[in-house]
XYZ file of C-alpha atoms in Angstrom:
555
model
C 61.706 75.382 83.614
C 64.429 77.839 84.613
C 66.100 75.718 87.311
C 69.783 75.134 86.619
C 70.123 77.806 83.913
C 72.511 80.738 84.178
C 70.891 84.143 84.041
C 72.465 84.745 80.650
C 71.006 81.568 79.138
C 67.668 82.187 80.841
C 67.134 85.606 79.262
C 66.014 84.239 75.896
C 63.916 81.504 77.532
C 62.026 84.123 79.603
C 61.366 86.274 76.527
C 60.184 83.288 74.555
C 57.937 82.134 77.406
C 56.300 85.580 77.641
C 55.790 85.613 73.889
C 54.263 82.127 73.910
C 51.836 82.946 76.742
C 50.770 86.177 75.060
C 52.160 88.465 77.754
C 54.896 90.134 75.666
C 54.056 93.406 73.954
C 57.471 93.996 72.382
C 61.111 92.971 72.785
C 64.219 94.739 71.534
C 67.959 94.115 72.042
C 70.104 97.174 72.802
C 73.476 98.026 74.415
C 73.404 99.723 77.802
C 75.561 100.396 80.842
C 75.717 97.493 83.297
C 77.569 96.987 86.617
C 80.807 95.022 86.318
C 83.174 93.642 88.933
C 86.180 95.955 88.818
C 88.689 93.170 89.470
C 87.548 90.432 87.101
C 85.849 92.903 84.717
C 82.884 90.551 84.394
C 79.172 91.393 84.731
C 77.638 91.328 88.209
C 74.648 89.050 88.778
C 72.013 90.345 91.210
C 70.032 87.975 93.417
C 67.359 88.710 96.003
C 68.219 86.861 99.226
C 67.244 87.131 102.884
C 69.376 89.703 104.719
C 69.704 91.562 108.027
C 68.710 95.233 108.059
C 68.838 98.207 110.406
C 65.651 100.203 109.970
C 66.661 103.875 109.754
C 63.068 105.095 110.128
C 62.127 103.046 113.185
C 61.987 104.923 116.477
C 65.000 104.363 118.723
C 65.292 104.466 122.502
C 66.251 108.140 122.105
C 62.777 109.191 120.970
C 63.432 109.575 117.245
C 64.466 107.472 114.278
C 68.108 107.081 113.239
C 67.434 109.248 110.191
C 65.969 112.032 112.321
C 68.781 111.817 114.864
C 71.409 111.873 112.107
C 69.871 114.841 110.301
C 69.601 116.730 113.582
C 73.243 116.017 114.426
C 74.402 117.141 110.974
C 72.460 120.355 111.422
C 73.503 121.300 114.950
C 76.231 119.131 116.470
C 78.905 118.594 113.799
C 81.339 121.104 112.324
C 82.200 120.511 108.645
C 85.470 121.368 106.885
C 84.733 122.453 104.190
C 81.182 123.535 104.912
C 79.743 121.931 101.765
C 80.270 118.566 103.480
C 77.178 119.314 105.581
C 74.894 119.465 102.535
C 76.487 116.356 101.073
C 75.975 114.326 104.255
C 72.442 115.626 104.784
C 71.477 114.769 101.222
C 72.706 111.204 101.604
C 70.962 110.798 104.953
C 67.664 112.051 103.553
C 67.691 109.583 100.665
C 69.334 106.547 102.234
C 67.365 103.268 102.495
C 67.463 100.890 105.429
C 70.990 99.680 106.117
C 71.623 96.161 104.802
C 73.920 94.907 107.527
C 74.753 91.410 106.270
C 77.031 89.940 103.630
C 77.625 86.391 102.416
C 81.350 85.791 102.300
C 83.741 83.178 103.650
C 85.631 85.723 105.734
C 84.750 88.596 108.005
C 83.158 89.250 111.380
C 80.142 86.927 111.791
C 76.748 88.166 112.876
C 76.317 86.129 116.124
C 72.894 84.723 115.281
C 71.760 81.095 115.754
C 68.904 79.090 114.266
C 66.566 77.029 116.443
C 65.019 73.698 115.339
C 61.798 75.429 114.236
C 63.754 77.739 111.914
C 63.400 80.863 114.055
C 66.417 82.993 114.937
C 67.989 83.141 118.390
C 69.710 86.487 118.993
C 69.435 88.480 122.242
C 71.610 91.177 123.869
C 72.772 88.610 126.434
C 73.698 86.027 123.803
C 75.624 88.623 121.817
C 77.616 89.601 124.920
C 78.392 85.941 125.594
C 79.702 85.454 122.061
C 81.677 88.679 122.531
C 83.430 87.097 125.515
C 84.398 84.118 123.349
C 85.667 86.378 120.566
C 87.612 88.467 123.061
C 89.345 85.354 124.379
C 89.834 83.341 121.181
C 89.184 85.690 118.257
C 86.239 85.847 115.866
C 87.464 82.721 114.063
C 85.964 80.820 116.986
C 82.610 81.180 115.226
C 83.838 78.910 112.445
C 85.662 76.363 114.635
C 83.532 75.996 117.768
C 80.065 74.668 118.524
C 77.149 76.890 119.617
C 77.475 75.509 123.151
C 81.153 76.483 123.289
C 80.443 79.963 121.890
C 77.678 80.453 124.482
C 79.647 79.096 127.454
C 79.206 82.454 129.243
C 75.481 82.680 128.432
C 73.029 82.215 131.316
C 69.598 81.383 129.984
C 67.965 81.828 133.404
C 68.994 85.501 133.662
C 68.146 86.434 130.054
C 64.666 88.033 129.973
C 64.642 87.730 126.173
C 65.393 83.995 126.055
C 62.728 82.087 124.071
C 60.769 79.380 125.842
C 62.189 75.891 125.541
C 65.633 77.096 124.412
C 68.030 74.169 123.943
C 71.597 75.387 123.393
C 72.629 71.958 122.146
C 70.061 72.114 119.340
C 71.158 75.484 117.991
C 72.766 75.912 114.596
C 75.114 78.707 113.573
C 74.179 81.210 110.877
C 76.931 82.255 108.517
C 76.174 85.842 107.499
C 78.952 88.322 108.200
C 78.717 92.002 109.044
C 79.044 94.694 106.412
C 82.639 95.887 106.845
C 81.325 99.416 107.336
C 79.619 98.263 110.514
C 83.026 97.145 111.792
C 84.893 100.356 110.955
C 81.778 102.321 111.904
C 82.092 100.918 115.432
C 85.742 101.908 115.880
C 84.793 104.980 117.943
C 83.496 102.551 120.581
C 86.246 99.917 120.442
C 89.127 102.402 120.210
C 87.877 105.288 122.342
C 84.730 104.822 124.405
C 85.336 101.263 125.639
C 88.824 102.218 126.796
C 87.587 105.281 128.645
C 89.233 107.714 126.219
C 87.714 110.882 124.833
C 84.251 110.535 123.348
C 83.071 112.048 121.085
C 86.395 112.379 119.254
C 87.461 115.746 117.878
C 87.784 114.889 114.206
C 87.133 112.275 111.541
C 89.190 112.877 108.387
C 88.677 111.106 105.058
C 87.968 111.546 101.346
C 84.747 112.913 99.918
C 83.444 109.386 99.217
C 83.121 108.714 102.954
C 79.978 110.796 103.411
C 78.328 107.656 102.118
C 80.784 105.350 103.886
C 82.768 105.729 107.097
C 81.380 109.120 108.154
C 77.727 108.132 107.824
C 78.119 104.545 108.980
C 79.968 105.639 112.124
C 77.289 108.204 112.836
C 74.336 105.793 112.746
C 75.614 103.170 115.260
C 76.761 105.888 117.655
C 73.382 107.615 117.537
C 71.584 104.318 118.053
C 73.769 103.384 120.997
C 74.510 106.703 122.723
C 72.175 109.254 121.164
C 75.072 111.497 120.108
C 77.449 111.597 117.124
C 80.886 109.977 117.602
C 82.749 113.018 116.248
C 82.636 116.766 116.727
C 83.934 117.603 113.246
C 84.338 116.060 109.794
C 87.127 117.057 107.437
C 86.767 116.054 103.802
C 89.561 116.058 101.222
C 89.576 115.381 97.503
C 91.443 112.715 95.588
C 94.918 112.837 94.113
C 94.841 112.875 90.308
C 97.536 113.288 87.683
C 98.519 116.653 86.221
C 95.780 116.321 83.570
C 93.103 115.650 86.192
C 92.848 111.925 85.455
C 92.511 109.286 88.138
C 95.844 107.730 89.094
C 96.211 103.972 88.748
C 98.973 101.465 88.122
C 97.095 100.039 85.149
C 97.073 103.441 83.440
C 100.748 103.952 84.243
C 100.220 107.452 85.630
C 100.748 106.727 89.342
C 103.774 108.229 91.092
C 106.179 105.995 92.987
C 105.886 107.268 96.569
C 109.151 105.606 97.631
C 110.987 107.317 94.799
C 109.297 110.603 95.647
C 110.365 110.447 99.297
C 113.872 109.323 98.434
C 114.373 112.137 95.942
C 112.771 115.039 97.806
C 112.507 113.910 101.417
C 109.454 113.673 103.630
C 109.463 117.324 104.693
C 109.386 118.691 101.128
C 106.493 116.327 100.359
C 104.656 117.474 103.485
C 105.393 121.111 102.606
C 103.771 120.547 99.195
C 100.750 118.861 100.772
C 100.236 121.824 103.093
C 100.249 124.194 100.097
C 97.340 122.669 98.176
C 93.606 123.226 98.492
C 92.707 119.787 99.840
C 88.959 120.409 99.595
C 89.033 119.543 95.888
C 90.820 116.925 93.815
C 94.570 117.552 93.873
C 96.684 117.416 90.732
C 100.044 115.763 91.233
C 103.246 115.719 89.191
C 106.948 115.411 89.999
C 107.492 118.981 88.773
C 105.235 120.255 91.540
C 107.655 118.887 94.141
C 110.536 120.665 92.451
C 108.706 123.944 93.012
C 107.828 122.925 96.562
C 111.515 122.180 97.169
C 112.485 125.709 96.138
C 109.851 127.176 98.455
C 110.934 124.869 101.293
C 114.583 125.886 100.894
C 113.625 129.537 101.331
C 112.086 128.716 104.722
C 114.957 126.424 105.736
C 117.641 128.901 104.666
C 115.929 131.700 106.576
C 116.060 129.605 109.744
C 119.689 128.705 109.011
C 120.525 132.423 108.763
C 118.884 133.092 112.106
C 120.717 130.184 113.734
C 124.069 131.141 112.183
C 123.879 134.501 113.926
C 123.200 132.935 117.316
C 126.393 130.890 117.619
C 127.864 133.287 120.220
C 124.551 134.067 121.921
C 123.330 132.764 125.277
C 119.707 133.814 125.864
C 120.184 133.669 129.627
C 123.369 135.738 129.798
C 123.209 137.868 126.653
C 119.485 138.351 126.067
C 117.652 141.611 126.626
C 114.155 142.095 127.981
C 111.721 142.313 125.084
C 109.708 144.896 126.963
C 112.701 147.235 126.937
C 112.908 147.373 123.127
C 111.938 150.749 121.699
C 108.667 150.748 119.696
C 110.375 152.603 116.837
C 113.107 150.009 116.203
C 113.166 147.296 113.576
C 113.319 144.791 116.407
C 109.940 145.902 117.746
C 108.471 145.910 114.240
C 109.526 142.329 113.461
C 108.356 141.043 116.847
C 104.976 142.626 116.180
C 104.907 140.849 112.815
C 105.795 137.573 114.571
C 102.882 138.018 116.979
C 100.547 138.436 113.992
C 102.093 135.401 112.269
C 101.559 133.300 115.386
C 97.931 134.404 115.559
C 97.258 133.719 111.879
C 98.925 130.309 111.766
C 97.344 128.998 114.939
C 93.921 130.220 113.806
C 94.484 128.456 110.478
C 95.460 125.242 112.255
C 92.336 125.447 114.404
C 90.165 125.423 111.262
C 92.382 123.032 109.266
C 93.304 125.742 106.744
C 96.824 124.419 106.239
C 97.273 126.278 102.968
C 96.713 129.583 104.748
C 99.224 128.614 107.458
C 101.723 127.541 104.783
C 101.410 130.841 102.917
C 101.673 132.943 106.066
C 104.872 131.173 107.176
C 106.407 131.394 103.704
C 105.600 135.112 103.345
C 107.010 135.812 106.800
C 110.287 134.026 106.002
C 110.593 135.324 102.448
C 109.444 138.909 102.919
C 109.362 139.994 106.564
C 112.596 138.263 107.543
C 114.715 137.604 104.459
C 113.899 140.719 102.457
C 113.534 143.186 105.343
C 114.677 142.326 108.855
C 117.596 139.993 108.141
C 118.861 142.223 105.344
C 118.614 145.314 107.545
C 120.345 143.785 110.569
C 123.284 142.166 108.745
C 125.423 145.243 109.321
C 125.013 145.295 113.092
C 125.329 141.508 113.355
C 128.551 141.402 111.321
C 130.198 144.719 112.137
C 129.125 145.873 115.620
C 131.303 144.693 118.490
C 130.203 141.264 119.699
C 128.493 142.572 122.845
C 127.123 145.816 121.404
C 123.603 146.498 122.748
C 121.874 146.654 119.389
C 123.614 143.449 118.234
C 122.547 141.639 121.393
C 119.029 142.991 120.910
C 118.906 141.661 117.348
C 120.193 138.287 118.543
C 117.551 138.181 121.282
C 114.880 138.886 118.713
C 116.274 136.244 116.343
C 116.260 133.668 119.141
C 112.567 134.292 119.771
C 111.810 134.303 116.036
C 113.527 130.937 115.597
C 111.686 129.486 118.583
C 108.377 130.671 117.160
C 109.089 129.316 113.681
C 110.139 125.920 115.043
C 106.878 125.570 116.939
C 104.675 126.779 114.080
C 106.450 124.583 111.528
C 106.425 121.445 113.676
C 103.046 120.124 112.425
C 104.078 120.635 108.779
C 107.861 120.103 108.731
C 108.493 117.773 111.698
C 112.085 116.847 110.811
C 113.208 120.365 109.901
C 111.521 121.900 112.939
C 113.073 119.413 115.345
C 116.514 119.759 113.763
C 116.334 123.553 114.030
C 115.010 123.366 117.604
C 117.910 121.155 118.714
C 120.343 123.563 117.026
C 118.704 126.433 118.926
C 118.492 124.961 122.428
C 120.915 122.026 122.373
C 120.909 118.384 121.337
C 119.943 117.241 124.836
C 116.725 119.263 124.867
C 113.369 117.547 124.472
C 111.824 117.405 121.024
C 109.933 120.438 119.778
C 106.990 118.066 119.277
C 106.658 117.707 123.032
C 106.152 121.453 123.453
C 103.071 123.594 123.143
C 102.567 126.630 120.974
C 103.764 129.718 122.790
C 102.681 133.267 122.093
C 105.507 135.654 121.243
C 106.120 138.317 123.865
C 106.145 141.552 121.915
C 107.084 145.059 122.982
C 104.912 147.976 122.047
C 105.095 148.661 118.292
C 104.868 152.235 116.988
C 101.797 152.800 114.820
C 103.894 154.710 112.282
C 105.621 151.579 110.973
C 103.102 151.096 108.165
C 103.946 154.576 106.839
C 107.677 153.794 107.114
C 107.252 150.619 105.054
C 105.353 152.550 102.397
C 108.244 155.015 102.206
C 110.669 152.093 101.948
C 108.899 150.840 98.825
C 109.171 154.300 97.251
C 112.874 154.558 98.144
C 113.667 151.140 96.677
C 112.091 152.238 93.396
C 114.113 155.441 93.475
C 117.338 153.513 94.142
C 116.562 151.209 91.228
C 116.083 154.240 88.993
C 119.337 155.740 90.315
C 121.305 152.897 88.743
C 120.881 154.710 85.467
C 122.864 157.631 86.936
C 125.750 155.403 88.015
C 124.794 154.553 91.617
C 125.025 150.765 91.370
C 125.540 150.047 95.084
C 122.926 151.496 97.485
C 125.693 151.897 100.087
C 127.142 154.595 97.794
C 123.934 156.585 98.276
C 122.433 159.103 100.635
C 118.640 159.374 100.682
C 116.865 162.614 101.396
C 113.313 162.035 102.631
C 110.601 164.648 103.121
C 109.084 164.374 106.593
C 106.751 167.377 106.888
C 104.638 165.780 109.657
C 107.607 164.539 111.672
C 106.689 160.846 111.430
C 109.924 159.455 110.013
C 112.148 161.212 112.530
C 110.986 158.758 115.186
C 112.542 155.902 113.179
C 115.686 157.700 112.038
C 118.119 155.434 113.888
C 117.141 152.405 111.799
C 116.296 154.084 108.489
C 119.755 153.675 106.831
C 119.826 149.931 107.504
C 116.171 149.526 106.549
C 116.782 151.257 103.217
C 120.197 149.665 102.706
C 122.019 152.995 102.238
C 124.840 154.782 104.017
C 122.981 157.863 105.177
C 119.437 159.228 105.444
C 118.590 162.922 105.764
C 115.099 164.130 106.633
C 113.777 167.370 105.181
C 110.686 169.442 105.821
C 109.716 169.638 102.145
C 110.602 168.247 98.752
C 110.584 164.737 97.363
C 112.728 161.626 97.644
C 116.225 162.429 96.441
C 119.137 160.046 95.903
C 122.602 161.613 96.306
C 125.824 159.979 95.099
C 128.410 159.519 97.890
C 130.976 157.638 95.817
C 133.457 160.512 96.089
C 133.532 160.113 99.874
C 135.753 157.527 101.620
C 134.272 154.075 102.140
C 134.754 151.903 105.209
C 136.792 148.845 104.291
C 134.906 146.756 106.834
C 131.218 147.612 106.363
C 131.424 149.416 102.979
C 129.399 152.328 104.309
C 130.132 155.962 103.566
C 128.647 157.381 106.749
C 130.788 160.541 107.048
C 133.016 159.187 109.838
C 135.349 157.116 107.651
C 139.046 158.003 107.892
C 142.446 156.353 107.994
C 143.085 154.626 111.302
C 146.191 153.774 113.348
C 146.585 150.467 111.525
C 146.418 152.180 108.116
C 142.895 151.015 107.266
C 139.965 153.188 106.273
C 137.272 152.599 108.912
C 134.193 154.315 110.261
C 134.072 155.283 113.926
C 131.829 152.286 114.708
C 134.094 149.783 112.956
C 137.306 151.240 114.378
C 135.901 150.814 117.899
C 134.770 147.281 117.112
C 138.285 146.166 116.059
C 140.066 148.276 118.705
C 142.022 150.808 116.630
C 142.205 154.592 116.848
């Protein structure tokens, strides 16, 4: 009495039948949530049909069920980034039902099962391998175009211990269930890596947080069933990209960004720089304005590298370089190399644990603060005004060469185009790509332990110089700084203190406080603008310091 009716028309008939037979206590119509097909936006009809399953609680050849093996692997054998992924995967493994492996569609990878005349199923390891040979030669479409005998041409019934008695290949019929697509992608570790003799398990699977239920879990189960070990050593989970208000992006809502337009406007490296700056563990808000900010940050890094390269145009590391081990621990050069060693350590450690945001921030701070605000600013004078082959200029150039090399290598995973462009500018267009190199630890000289105290003093002096503007000292090069050094710490760094503080002269005293003295009444060098006490009129009529007069060759 229900045959031929749609489920929607049958609803009222079922209710009426129950009422007529006296089995209905009460009926009531109400509105409730119901699954809909997301494409056609129509209700989904559920039917119970015969399917293929993998039993997750049946004991495997490895002495435990798939569920037990999977939970054990999640507990002991897999690293999770972020760590909460472990709880998420474990929770889904604990509650998951048997895996329904089959689907009924007109396309997909067929389950290679046959029916025999008595209705039983013919499927053995040997028959599956034989069908695999056919698929390997002619593709999986062969299932739909060839006969069972053709598909089983490589099957030898006599050598198959699982062959049923009285098997007649000519009487077989093909079944038409296809594999769940997750079984296909969940077997990629075998097809892509293990079968080809490549690394297994692989180092990392990376996907969105929805894949603890999907690809992550459904790669884990086949691998455990087949090999007894997980197919990956680590899982990295990222969130989803949403709009600036936290809403899901979609074309239908009109809030999706045009990726082609984004790349054309900002370039791939700026986009990658932005990606490396976000906390990928959670959903990521996205707006065009964010890339504008990322572009500004990127330009700071790029311009810092350009400054380093621009000061290496007359430098040959083989002929002009100095041994890093010969650099004095109390020089700015030693200090910045020590900072580069720490940068290298931090960034590589961050890469090892996929903390790209931490690597991004460390590189940006190094370029913006350590180099741009301190080292590059302090060494401009010697780079521009010392004679071209002066020892301290060549030392600074040597250091800058190593800094640029380090930055190119550390930036390569994040800014591939910028890093390679800078690397070719550093070593020559004919050199191999930076992406073919390995990370390389910076060779650092010994660094004096007093540098932290010197940098603290620098902060105090900069505040004092800012306050001195109120007294008429607008340019720090018009100033002399008197610094108290009762414990004799600063005297070790005296040679670099004027450049570090950006002033003409520094005097150390046994007592007192920081004092800023106005030198504007003294003559100023027309070349370096310093008032260092040696400025006088030279043979060519110019006012030059002793250093600058020697650099240009006048008396």
